[in-house]
Amino acid sequence: MNTDATQQEQPGGPAVGWWTEAVIYQIYPRSFADSDGDGMGDLPGITARLGHLAELGVDAVWLSPFYPSPQADAGYDVADYRDVDPLFGKLSDADALIAEAHAKGLRVIVDLVPNHTSSAHRWFRAALVAGPGSPERARYVFRDGLGPDGDQPPNDWQSVFGGPAWTRVTEPDGRPGQWYLHLFDTGQPDLNWDNPEVREEFLDVLRFWLDRGVDGFRVDVAHGLVKQADLANWQEPQEILSGNDVDKPRPPMWDQDGVHEVYREWRRLLDTYPGERVLVAEAWVEPAERLARYVRPDEMHQAFNFEYLLAAWTAPAQYAVVTRSLEATDAVDAPTTWVLSNHDVVRHASRLGLTTGGGRLNGIGIGDPQPDAGVGLRRARAASLLMLALPGSAYLYQGEELGLPEHTTLPDEARQDPTWARSGHTQRGRDGCRVPIPWEADAPSYGFGPTDASWLPQPPSWAEYALDRQRDVPGSTYEMYRAGLRLRREHGLARGPLAWLSTGDEVLAFRNGGLTVLTNFGAAAVPAPTGELVCSSAPLDEDGRVPTDVTVWVRG
Ligand code: NOJ
């Protein structure tokens, strides 16, 4: 792949460019590969393992944050946007990673966290010292409290992680003072995006990484930057999603129209750089029509399709979400994206093994109903093969190519996600999908690093998922992903168009790129399409039929 491709988006026409067809692999740096044996993944570890991703056949990597951070939210609390945390290495390690990825034909997308900084950021520290009414405080959302003593928060907003979204500070004179807004952890104060200084700063941060050669940015909480000016109360429970109804009033903290001007400005900057740099929105916005506004021709290039991730494992639900997603993005001439797992949700190999089968679940722990591992993996493989046959771009989360399940029995005392404490130990949170991944069945920490150390304990059952137990093993999940990715490219599946053949209650089937793709969601086996079977998520039965929870790709 030529990383300096110069194809440009056509004004007014459908988007063209590498990202429209790309499979992008999410690396969670804490848990991918540890080069120095301290139990924490790092950038040199990633660089040393990039060959795996080239062999797998993906086009790009997206790295979750590796910037200096107190790690109050696993690095999504950034103290310095222009450096690397010593936990993960040095700035020169980031440069080396980018260079090596490019040499291997892989693009590199980094995470940008613009909704909030860390409370350890120099700006926030200066705001605490400078006091009420100062320009330093105007970079954040500081307000006086309610009540005679100002001891009540300025409004009733709740943090996404649980508890109030406001924390009171102690003023420089030692008295209790103003409150600051944090939609997430107390260590993540929200920035004030009405302040031109904030806008300038992030343009400069974008330039910093663009100049270092990154191919794009995954934009954290892209729907949250701008708040409704009056910070009106919102009695509803806090949810990252905005609801299903296009006309339903939106929460005052999410999906405000003002966010789009920010992304238009960023897009203008990216377009001055050569080589098709991209912006990807992490926006928990429903329905698909509202999400599509983030990928209008002069805004971002892609947005994660969380509606797809949340869809139930039934033929009608999958058909509805696929058609709705394609229609919504077609309307703005953007490529559709697909995603089944990431570092914030229960891995799909476990999620689909629960009787609920879909929706958002905030972690699974000891004492919770446990997924059926066999059913989960079978459905996960069928879901992944269905996803990889859809037109558009797909996102994979590290370990899903191994069929890795959630760690659903992680001891609660090992948990690090702030959700667990902030929810009063009612929501287990996201640690179970963040456990360091297995590379070698018989090595310490399954080859994650040179020692046994692992910042979250790995389950004893993970040897069987290790890469070295699956590579070159016919029928393994890893070889299924490799074959699927190769065939996807050979048949131009990302380009579509998709033509439905069957949209019943039990079977979905469509044509794309000269293949017939069929998924059987029903209880009974169904006849396979005629032609040459080129890929399947599980073997056909003895009569050559497609069993329950299996996807097949047939040429002819
Ligand atoms: C979304 C990120 O994916 C998540 O991990 C993080 O906790 C929140 N944004 C806050 O930055």
Coordinates of C-alpha atoms and ligand atoms in Angstrom, one line a residue:
M1 CA 0.0 0.0 0.0
N2 CA 1.2 3.5 -0.8
T3 CA 0.9 5.6 2.3
D4 CA 1.4 8.8 0.3
A5 CA -1.7 8.1 -1.9
T6 CA -3.0 11.4 -3.2
Q7 CA -6.5 10.5 -4.2
Q8 CA -8.7 13.3 -2.9
E9 CA -12.3 13.5 -1.9
Q10 CA -14.4 14.9 -4.7
P11 CA -16.4 17.9 -3.5
G12 CA -20.1 16.9 -3.7
G13 CA -19.3 13.3 -4.7
P14 CA -19.0 10.2 -2.8
A15 CA -16.0 9.9 -0.5
V16 CA -13.0 8.1 -2.0
G17 CA -9.8 7.3 -0.2
W18 CA -8.1 4.6 1.7
W19 CA -10.3 4.9 4.7
T20 CA -13.5 4.1 2.8
E21 CA -12.4 0.4 2.5
A22 CA -10.0 0.1 5.4
V23 CA -10.0 -2.5 8.1
I24 CA -8.6 -0.7 11.1
Y25 CA -7.2 -2.6 14.1
Q26 CA -7.5 -1.0 17.5
I27 CA -4.4 -1.4 19.7
Y28 CA -5.0 -0.8 23.4
P29 CA -1.3 0.0 24.3
R30 CA -1.6 -1.1 28.0
S31 CA -2.5 -4.6 26.9
F32 CA -1.0 -5.4 23.5
A33 CA 2.7 -6.2 24.1
D34 CA 5.1 -5.4 27.0
S35 CA 8.7 -5.0 25.9
D36 CA 10.3 -4.4 29.4
G37 CA 8.4 -6.9 31.6
D38 CA 6.8 -4.4 33.9
G39 CA 3.3 -5.7 33.2
M40 CA 2.2 -2.7 31.2
G41 CA 2.2 -2.8 27.4
D42 CA 4.3 -0.2 25.7
L43 CA 5.2 1.4 22.3
P44 CA 8.4 -0.6 21.7
G45 CA 6.3 -3.8 22.4
I46 CA 3.8 -2.7 19.8
T47 CA 6.5 -1.9 17.2
A48 CA 8.0 -5.3 17.7
R49 CA 4.6 -7.0 17.0
L50 CA 3.5 -5.0 14.0
G51 CA 4.4 -8.0 11.8
H52 CA 1.4 -9.8 13.3
L53 CA -0.9 -7.1 11.9
A54 CA 0.7 -7.1 8.5
E55 CA 0.2 -10.9 8.4
L56 CA -3.4 -10.6 9.6
G57 CA -4.0 -8.3 6.7
V58 CA -5.4 -5.1 8.2
D59 CA -4.8 -1.6 6.7
A60 CA -4.3 0.6 9.7
V61 CA -4.0 0.7 13.4
W62 CA -5.7 3.0 15.9
L63 CA -3.8 3.4 19.2
S64 CA -5.7 4.3 22.3
P65 CA -3.9 7.1 24.3
F66 CA -0.2 6.8 25.2
Y67 CA 0.3 10.4 26.4
P68 CA 1.5 11.4 29.8
S69 CA -1.3 10.8 32.2
P70 CA -2.0 10.0 35.8
Q71 CA -4.1 7.1 34.3
A72 CA -7.2 7.9 36.3
D73 CA -9.1 6.7 33.2
A74 CA -6.4 4.4 31.6
G75 CA -4.9 7.3 29.7
Y76 CA -8.1 9.1 28.6
D77 CA -7.0 11.7 31.1
V78 CA -4.3 13.5 29.2
A79 CA -1.8 15.7 31.1
D80 CA 0.3 16.6 28.0
Y81 CA -0.9 16.1 24.5
R82 CA 2.5 16.4 22.9
D83 CA 4.5 13.6 24.6
V84 CA 4.5 9.9 25.6
D85 CA 4.0 8.7 29.1
P86 CA 7.1 6.9 30.5
L87 CA 4.9 3.9 31.1
F88 CA 4.7 3.5 27.3
G89 CA 8.1 4.8 26.3
K90 CA 9.4 8.0 24.8
L91 CA 8.4 10.4 22.0
S92 CA 11.1 8.8 19.8
D93 CA 9.4 5.4 20.4
A94 CA 6.2 6.9 18.9
D95 CA 8.2 8.1 15.9
A96 CA 9.8 4.7 15.5
L97 CA 6.4 3.0 15.7
I98 CA 4.9 5.3 13.0
A99 CA 7.9 4.7 10.7
E100 CA 7.8 0.9 11.2
A101 CA 4.1 0.8 10.6
H102 CA 4.4 2.8 7.4
A103 CA 7.3 0.6 6.3
K104 CA 4.9 -2.4 6.7
G105 CA 2.1 -0.7 4.8
L106 CA 0.0 0.1 7.8
R107 CA -1.5 3.6 8.5
V108 CA -1.5 4.9 12.0
I109 CA -4.4 6.7 13.7
V110 CA -3.8 8.2 17.2
D111 CA -6.4 9.0 19.8
L112 CA -7.3 12.6 20.5
V113 CA -9.1 13.5 23.8
P114 CA -10.5 17.0 23.4
N115 CA -13.5 16.9 25.7
H116 CA -11.5 17.0 28.8
T117 CA -7.9 17.1 30.0
S118 CA -6.4 15.5 33.0
S119 CA -6.6 17.4 36.3
A120 CA -2.8 17.1 36.2
H121 CA -2.7 19.2 32.9
R122 CA -0.8 22.4 33.4
W123 CA -3.9 24.4 32.4
F124 CA -6.0 22.9 35.1
R125 CA -3.3 23.3 37.7
A126 CA -3.1 27.0 36.7
A127 CA -6.9 27.3 36.8
L128 CA -6.9 26.1 40.4
V129 CA -4.2 28.6 41.4
A130 CA -5.6 31.6 39.5
G131 CA -9.1 31.6 41.1
P132 CA -12.6 32.6 40.1
G133 CA -13.1 34.9 37.1
S134 CA -9.5 34.3 35.7
P135 CA -8.7 33.5 32.1
E136 CA -7.2 30.3 33.3
R137 CA -10.6 29.1 34.7
A138 CA -12.3 30.2 31.5
R139 CA -10.5 27.3 29.7
Y140 CA -12.7 24.9 31.7
V141 CA -16.3 24.9 32.9
F142 CA -16.1 26.4 36.4
R143 CA -19.3 27.7 38.1
D144 CA -20.4 28.9 41.5
G145 CA -22.4 26.4 43.5
L146 CA -26.1 26.8 44.4
G147 CA -27.5 27.5 47.8
P148 CA -26.5 30.2 50.3
D149 CA -23.0 28.7 50.8
G150 CA -22.6 27.5 47.2
D151 CA -22.3 24.0 48.5
Q152 CA -24.7 22.5 46.0
P153 CA -23.5 21.6 42.5
P154 CA -24.5 24.1 39.8
N155 CA -26.8 21.6 38.1
D156 CA -28.0 18.0 38.4
W157 CA -25.8 16.4 35.8
Q158 CA -24.4 13.0 36.5
S159 CA -21.0 11.6 35.5
V160 CA -21.0 8.9 32.9
F161 CA -19.0 6.8 35.4
G162 CA -21.5 7.4 38.2
G163 CA -21.9 10.1 40.8
P164 CA -22.2 13.9 40.3
A165 CA -20.6 15.5 37.3
W166 CA -19.3 18.4 39.4
T167 CA -16.5 18.6 42.0
R168 CA -15.9 21.5 44.3
V169 CA -12.5 23.0 44.5
T170 CA -10.6 24.6 47.4
E171 CA -9.7 28.2 46.5
P172 CA -6.1 29.5 46.8
D173 CA -7.2 31.2 50.1
G174 CA -8.1 27.8 51.5
R175 CA -11.9 28.2 51.5
P176 CA -14.4 25.9 49.6
G177 CA -15.0 27.5 46.3
Q178 CA -16.3 27.0 42.8
W179 CA -17.2 23.7 41.1
Y180 CA -15.9 22.3 37.9
L181 CA -17.7 20.1 35.4
H182 CA -16.4 16.6 34.6
L183 CA -18.7 14.4 32.5
F184 CA -16.3 11.5 33.3
D185 CA -14.0 11.1 36.3
T186 CA -13.1 13.9 38.7
G187 CA -9.6 13.6 37.2
Q188 CA -11.1 14.6 33.8
P189 CA -12.2 18.3 33.9
D190 CA -14.3 19.3 30.8
L191 CA -12.8 22.0 28.6
N192 CA -14.7 25.0 27.6
W193 CA -15.0 24.8 23.8
D194 CA -16.5 28.3 23.6
N195 CA -13.0 29.6 24.4
P196 CA -10.9 30.4 21.3
E197 CA -7.8 29.6 23.2
V198 CA -9.0 26.0 23.6
R199 CA -9.7 25.8 19.9
E200 CA -6.3 27.2 19.0
E201 CA -4.6 24.7 21.3
F202 CA -6.1 21.7 19.7
L203 CA -5.4 22.9 16.2
D204 CA -1.8 23.0 17.4
V205 CA -2.0 19.5 18.9
L206 CA -3.3 18.2 15.6
R207 CA -0.4 19.9 13.8
F208 CA 2.1 18.4 16.2
W209 CA 1.0 14.8 15.4
L210 CA 0.3 15.4 11.7
D211 CA 3.9 16.7 11.4
R212 CA 5.1 13.5 13.0
G213 CA 3.3 11.6 10.2
V214 CA 0.2 10.2 11.7
D215 CA -2.6 9.3 9.3
G216 CA -5.4 10.5 11.4
F217 CA -7.2 10.9 14.7
R218 CA -9.9 8.9 16.6
V219 CA -11.7 11.7 18.4
D220 CA -12.8 10.8 21.9
V221 CA -16.3 11.8 23.0
A222 CA -16.8 13.8 19.8
H223 CA -20.4 14.5 20.7
G224 CA -19.6 16.1 24.0
L225 CA -17.3 19.1 23.4
V226 CA -20.0 21.8 23.3
K227 CA -22.6 22.0 26.0
Q228 CA -26.0 23.8 25.9
A229 CA -25.2 27.3 27.0
D230 CA -27.5 27.4 30.0
L231 CA -26.2 24.1 31.4
A232 CA -29.9 23.2 32.0
N233 CA -30.8 20.5 34.4
W234 CA -31.3 17.0 32.9
Q235 CA -33.3 14.7 35.1
E236 CA -32.8 11.7 32.9
P237 CA -30.2 9.1 34.0
Q238 CA -26.8 9.7 32.4
E239 CA -26.3 7.8 29.2
I240 CA -23.7 8.1 26.6
L241 CA -26.3 7.4 24.0
S242 CA -28.7 10.2 22.9
G243 CA -31.7 8.0 22.2
N244 CA -33.4 6.6 19.2
D245 CA -35.8 9.3 18.2
V246 CA -34.5 11.9 15.8
D247 CA -36.9 14.5 17.3
K248 CA -36.5 13.6 20.9
P249 CA -34.9 16.5 22.9
R250 CA -31.2 15.9 23.2
P251 CA -29.4 16.0 26.6
P252 CA -27.8 19.4 27.1
M253 CA -24.3 17.8 27.3
W254 CA -24.4 15.7 24.2
D255 CA -24.7 16.1 20.4
Q256 CA -25.1 19.9 20.4
D257 CA -25.1 21.5 17.0
G258 CA -22.0 23.6 17.9
V259 CA -19.7 20.6 17.8
H260 CA -19.8 20.5 14.0
E261 CA -18.1 23.8 13.5
V262 CA -15.1 22.4 15.5
Y263 CA -14.8 19.4 13.1
R264 CA -15.2 21.6 10.0
E265 CA -12.2 23.7 11.2
W266 CA -10.2 20.5 11.9
R267 CA -11.1 19.1 8.5
R268 CA -9.8 22.3 6.8
L269 CA -6.5 21.8 8.6
L270 CA -6.2 18.1 7.7
D271 CA -6.9 18.9 4.1
T272 CA -3.8 21.1 4.0
Y273 CA -1.7 18.0 4.7
P274 CA -0.7 15.5 2.0
G275 CA -1.6 11.8 2.1
E276 CA -5.3 11.7 3.1
R277 CA -5.3 12.2 6.9
V278 CA -8.6 11.2 8.6
L279 CA -10.8 12.1 11.5
V280 CA -12.9 9.3 13.1
A281 CA -15.7 10.3 15.5
E282 CA -16.3 8.4 18.7
A283 CA -19.8 9.7 19.1
W284 CA -22.4 7.6 21.1
V285 CA -25.2 9.2 19.1
E286 CA -28.3 7.6 17.8
P287 CA -30.2 7.3 15.5
A288 CA -27.9 6.8 12.5
E289 CA -29.3 10.0 10.9
R290 CA -27.9 12.1 13.7
L291 CA -24.6 10.2 13.6
A292 CA -24.3 10.8 9.9
R293 CA -24.1 14.6 10.5
Y294 CA -20.6 14.0 11.9
V295 CA -19.5 12.6 8.5
R296 CA -20.8 15.2 6.2
P297 CA -18.4 16.0 3.3
D298 CA -16.7 18.9 5.2
E299 CA -16.5 17.2 8.6
M300 CA -15.1 13.9 9.8
H301 CA -14.3 11.0 7.5
Q302 CA -15.8 8.3 9.6
A303 CA -17.9 7.7 12.8
F304 CA -18.0 4.4 14.8
N305 CA -21.3 2.6 14.2
F306 CA -22.3 1.8 17.8
E307 CA -25.8 1.0 16.8
Y308 CA -24.4 -1.9 14.9
L309 CA -22.3 -3.0 17.9
L310 CA -25.4 -2.9 20.1
A311 CA -27.7 -4.8 17.8
A312 CA -29.2 -8.1 18.9
W313 CA -28.1 -11.3 17.3
T314 CA -31.3 -11.9 15.3
A315 CA -31.8 -11.8 11.6
P316 CA -34.4 -8.9 11.8
A317 CA -32.2 -6.8 14.1
Q318 CA -29.1 -7.3 12.0
Y319 CA -31.0 -6.6 8.8
A320 CA -32.5 -3.5 10.2
V321 CA -29.2 -2.1 11.5
V322 CA -27.3 -2.8 8.3
T323 CA -29.9 -1.3 6.0
R324 CA -30.4 1.7 8.3
S325 CA -26.6 2.3 8.6
L326 CA -26.1 2.1 4.8
E327 CA -29.0 4.5 4.1
A328 CA -27.9 7.0 6.7
T329 CA -24.3 7.2 5.4
D330 CA -25.3 7.1 1.8
A331 CA -27.3 10.2 2.4
V332 CA -24.2 12.1 3.2
D333 CA -21.9 10.2 0.8
A334 CA -19.7 8.8 3.6
P335 CA -18.5 5.2 4.0
T336 CA -20.4 3.1 6.5
T337 CA -18.3 1.7 9.4
W338 CA -18.8 -1.5 11.3
V339 CA -17.5 -2.5 14.8
L340 CA -18.3 -5.3 17.2
S341 CA -15.8 -4.8 20.0
N342 CA -13.6 -2.1 21.6
H343 CA -12.1 -1.2 24.9
D344 CA -15.4 0.1 26.4
V345 CA -17.7 -2.8 25.8
V346 CA -18.0 -6.5 26.7
R347 CA -16.1 -8.4 24.0
H348 CA -18.5 -9.9 21.4
A349 CA -17.3 -13.4 21.9
S350 CA -18.8 -13.1 25.4
R351 CA -21.6 -10.6 24.8
L352 CA -23.2 -12.9 22.2
G353 CA -23.0 -15.8 24.6
L354 CA -25.4 -14.2 26.9
T355 CA -29.1 -14.8 26.6
T356 CA -29.6 -11.1 26.2
G357 CA -27.3 -11.2 23.1
G358 CA -27.1 -7.5 22.5
G359 CA -27.3 -4.1 24.0
R360 CA -24.8 -2.4 26.3
L361 CA -23.6 -4.1 29.3
N362 CA -21.2 -2.5 31.8
G363 CA -18.9 -5.4 32.5
I364 CA -19.4 -8.9 33.8
G365 CA -17.9 -10.2 37.1
I366 CA -18.0 -13.1 39.6
G367 CA -21.6 -13.7 40.7
D368 CA -23.1 -12.3 37.5
P369 CA -24.8 -14.6 35.0
Q370 CA -21.9 -16.0 32.9
P371 CA -21.9 -16.2 29.1
D372 CA -22.0 -19.6 27.3
A373 CA -18.4 -19.6 25.9
G374 CA -19.2 -22.0 23.1
V375 CA -22.2 -20.2 21.9
G376 CA -20.5 -16.9 22.3
L377 CA -17.5 -17.9 20.2
R378 CA -19.6 -19.5 17.5
R379 CA -21.8 -16.4 17.2
A380 CA -18.8 -14.1 17.4
R381 CA -17.2 -15.9 14.5
A382 CA -20.4 -15.8 12.5
A383 CA -20.9 -12.1 13.3
S384 CA -17.3 -11.2 12.4
L385 CA -17.5 -12.9 9.0
L386 CA -20.9 -11.2 8.3
M387 CA -19.3 -7.9 9.2
L388 CA -16.2 -8.4 7.0
A389 CA -18.5 -9.0 4.0
L390 CA -20.4 -5.7 4.4
P391 CA -19.5 -2.7 2.3
G392 CA -17.6 0.0 4.1
S393 CA -14.8 0.1 6.6
A394 CA -14.5 -2.2 9.6
Y395 CA -12.8 -1.8 13.0
L396 CA -11.3 -4.7 14.9
Y397 CA -10.3 -4.7 18.5
Q398 CA -7.1 -6.4 19.6
G399 CA -7.7 -10.1 20.4
E400 CA -10.9 -10.5 18.6
E401 CA -8.9 -12.2 15.8
L402 CA -8.1 -14.8 18.4
G403 CA -11.7 -15.2 19.4
L404 CA -10.7 -13.8 22.8
P405 CA -13.6 -13.7 25.3
E406 CA -14.1 -11.1 28.1
H407 CA -12.4 -11.9 31.4
T408 CA -15.8 -12.4 33.2
T409 CA -14.4 -13.6 36.5
L410 CA -11.8 -10.9 37.1
P411 CA -11.4 -10.5 40.9
D412 CA -13.1 -7.2 41.9
E413 CA -10.1 -6.1 43.9
A414 CA -8.1 -6.1 40.6
R415 CA -10.4 -3.7 38.9
Q416 CA -9.0 -0.4 37.8
D417 CA -11.8 1.2 35.7
P418 CA -13.1 4.2 37.7
T419 CA -16.6 3.1 36.9
W420 CA -16.4 0.4 39.6
A421 CA -15.7 2.8 42.4
R422 CA -17.8 5.7 41.1
S423 CA -20.9 3.6 40.7
G424 CA -20.7 2.5 44.3
H425 CA -19.6 -1.0 43.2
T426 CA -22.7 -1.6 41.2
Q427 CA -21.2 -1.4 37.7
R428 CA -18.2 -3.6 37.1
G429 CA -16.9 -1.5 34.2
R430 CA -14.6 -2.2 31.4
D431 CA -11.5 -4.0 32.8
G432 CA -12.7 -7.4 31.5
C433 CA -12.2 -6.4 27.8
R434 CA -8.8 -4.8 28.6
V435 CA -6.8 -7.8 29.9
P436 CA -3.4 -8.2 28.2
I437 CA -3.7 -10.5 25.2
P438 CA -2.1 -14.0 24.7
W439 CA 0.6 -14.5 22.1
E440 CA 2.3 -17.7 23.2
A441 CA 0.5 -20.5 25.1
D442 CA 3.5 -21.6 27.1
A443 CA 5.3 -18.4 27.8
P444 CA 5.1 -16.2 30.9
S445 CA 2.1 -13.9 30.6
Y446 CA 1.3 -15.8 27.5
G447 CA 4.0 -13.9 25.7
F448 CA 2.5 -10.5 26.5
G449 CA 5.8 -9.6 28.0
P450 CA 9.0 -11.3 29.1
T451 CA 7.8 -11.8 32.7
D452 CA 4.7 -13.0 34.4
A453 CA 3.6 -9.4 35.2
S454 CA 0.3 -8.3 33.8
W455 CA -1.4 -5.1 35.0
L456 CA -4.7 -7.1 35.0
P457 CA -4.6 -10.8 35.7
Q458 CA -5.0 -13.1 32.7
P459 CA -7.4 -16.0 33.1
P460 CA -5.8 -19.5 33.3
S461 CA -7.9 -20.6 30.4
W462 CA -6.3 -18.2 27.9
A463 CA -3.5 -20.5 26.6
E464 CA -5.9 -22.0 24.0
Y465 CA -6.5 -18.6 22.5
A466 CA -2.8 -17.7 22.1
L467 CA -1.7 -16.8 18.6
D468 CA 0.8 -19.6 18.4
R469 CA -1.9 -22.2 19.0
Q470 CA -3.9 -20.8 16.1
R471 CA -1.4 -19.7 13.4
D472 CA -1.5 -22.1 10.4
V473 CA -4.2 -24.2 12.2
P474 CA -7.1 -24.7 9.7
G475 CA -10.4 -23.6 11.2
S476 CA -8.9 -21.5 13.9
T477 CA -10.4 -18.1 14.5
Y478 CA -7.2 -16.4 13.6
E479 CA -7.0 -18.2 10.2
M480 CA -10.7 -17.4 9.6
Y481 CA -10.0 -13.7 10.1
R482 CA -6.9 -13.9 7.8
A483 CA -8.9 -15.7 5.1
G484 CA -11.8 -13.3 5.5
L485 CA -9.6 -10.2 5.2
R486 CA -7.8 -11.6 2.2
L487 CA -11.0 -12.5 0.4
R488 CA -12.6 -9.2 1.4
R489 CA -9.7 -7.4 -0.4
E490 CA -9.7 -9.7 -3.5
H491 CA -13.4 -9.4 -4.0
G492 CA -13.6 -5.7 -3.3
L493 CA -16.3 -6.4 -0.7
A494 CA -15.7 -3.0 0.9
R495 CA -16.9 -1.3 -2.2
G496 CA -20.3 -3.0 -2.5
P497 CA -23.0 -2.7 -3.6
L498 CA -24.8 -5.1 -1.4
A499 CA -27.9 -6.8 -2.8
W500 CA -30.2 -8.7 -0.4
L501 CA -31.3 -12.2 -1.4
S502 CA -33.0 -13.2 1.8
T503 CA -34.1 -11.1 4.8
G504 CA -36.3 -13.5 6.7
D505 CA -36.6 -14.1 10.4
E506 CA -34.0 -16.8 10.4
V507 CA -31.6 -16.3 7.5
L508 CA -29.9 -13.3 6.0
A509 CA -28.3 -13.6 2.6
F510 CA -26.8 -11.1 0.2
R511 CA -24.6 -10.7 -2.8
N512 CA -21.5 -8.6 -2.8
G513 CA -18.4 -8.7 -5.0
G514 CA -19.3 -11.9 -6.7
L515 CA -19.9 -13.8 -3.4
T516 CA -23.1 -14.9 -1.8
V517 CA -22.9 -14.4 2.0
L518 CA -25.4 -16.2 4.2
T519 CA -25.8 -16.2 8.0
N520 CA -28.1 -18.7 9.6
F521 CA -29.6 -17.3 12.8
G522 CA -32.3 -20.0 13.0
A523 CA -32.5 -23.2 15.0
A524 CA -32.4 -25.6 12.0
A525 CA -29.7 -26.0 9.4
V526 CA -30.4 -24.4 6.0
P527 CA -29.2 -25.3 2.5
A528 CA -25.9 -23.6 1.5
P529 CA -25.9 -21.3 -1.5
T530 CA -24.7 -23.0 -4.7
G531 CA -21.1 -22.4 -5.7
E532 CA -17.7 -22.8 -4.2
L533 CA -17.5 -22.4 -0.4
V534 CA -14.5 -20.0 0.1
C535 CA -14.9 -19.1 3.8
S536 CA -17.1 -20.2 6.7
S537 CA -17.2 -19.5 10.4
A538 CA -17.8 -23.2 11.2
P539 CA -17.9 -26.4 9.1
L540 CA -21.1 -27.3 7.2
D541 CA -23.0 -30.2 8.5
E542 CA -22.7 -33.7 7.1
D543 CA -25.4 -32.9 4.5
G544 CA -23.6 -29.8 3.3
R545 CA -26.1 -27.4 5.0
V546 CA -25.3 -24.3 7.0
P547 CA -25.9 -24.9 10.7
T548 CA -27.2 -22.5 13.4
D549 CA -25.1 -19.4 14.0
V550 CA -22.8 -19.9 11.0
T551 CA -21.9 -17.5 8.2
V552 CA -20.7 -18.8 4.8
W553 CA -19.1 -17.0 1.8
V554 CA -19.8 -18.8 -1.5
R555 CA -18.3 -17.9 -4.8
G556 CA -20.4 -18.4 -8.0
Ligands
NOJ1 C1 -14.4 7.2 25.5 C2 -13.3 6.3 25.7 O1 -13.4 5.3 24.7 C3 -13.4 5.8 27.1 O2 -12.5 4.7 27.3 C4 -13.2 6.9 28.0 O3 -13.4 6.5 29.3 C5 -14.2 8.0 27.7 N1 -14.3 8.3 26.3 C6 -13.7 9.3 28.4 O4 -12.6 9.8 27.8

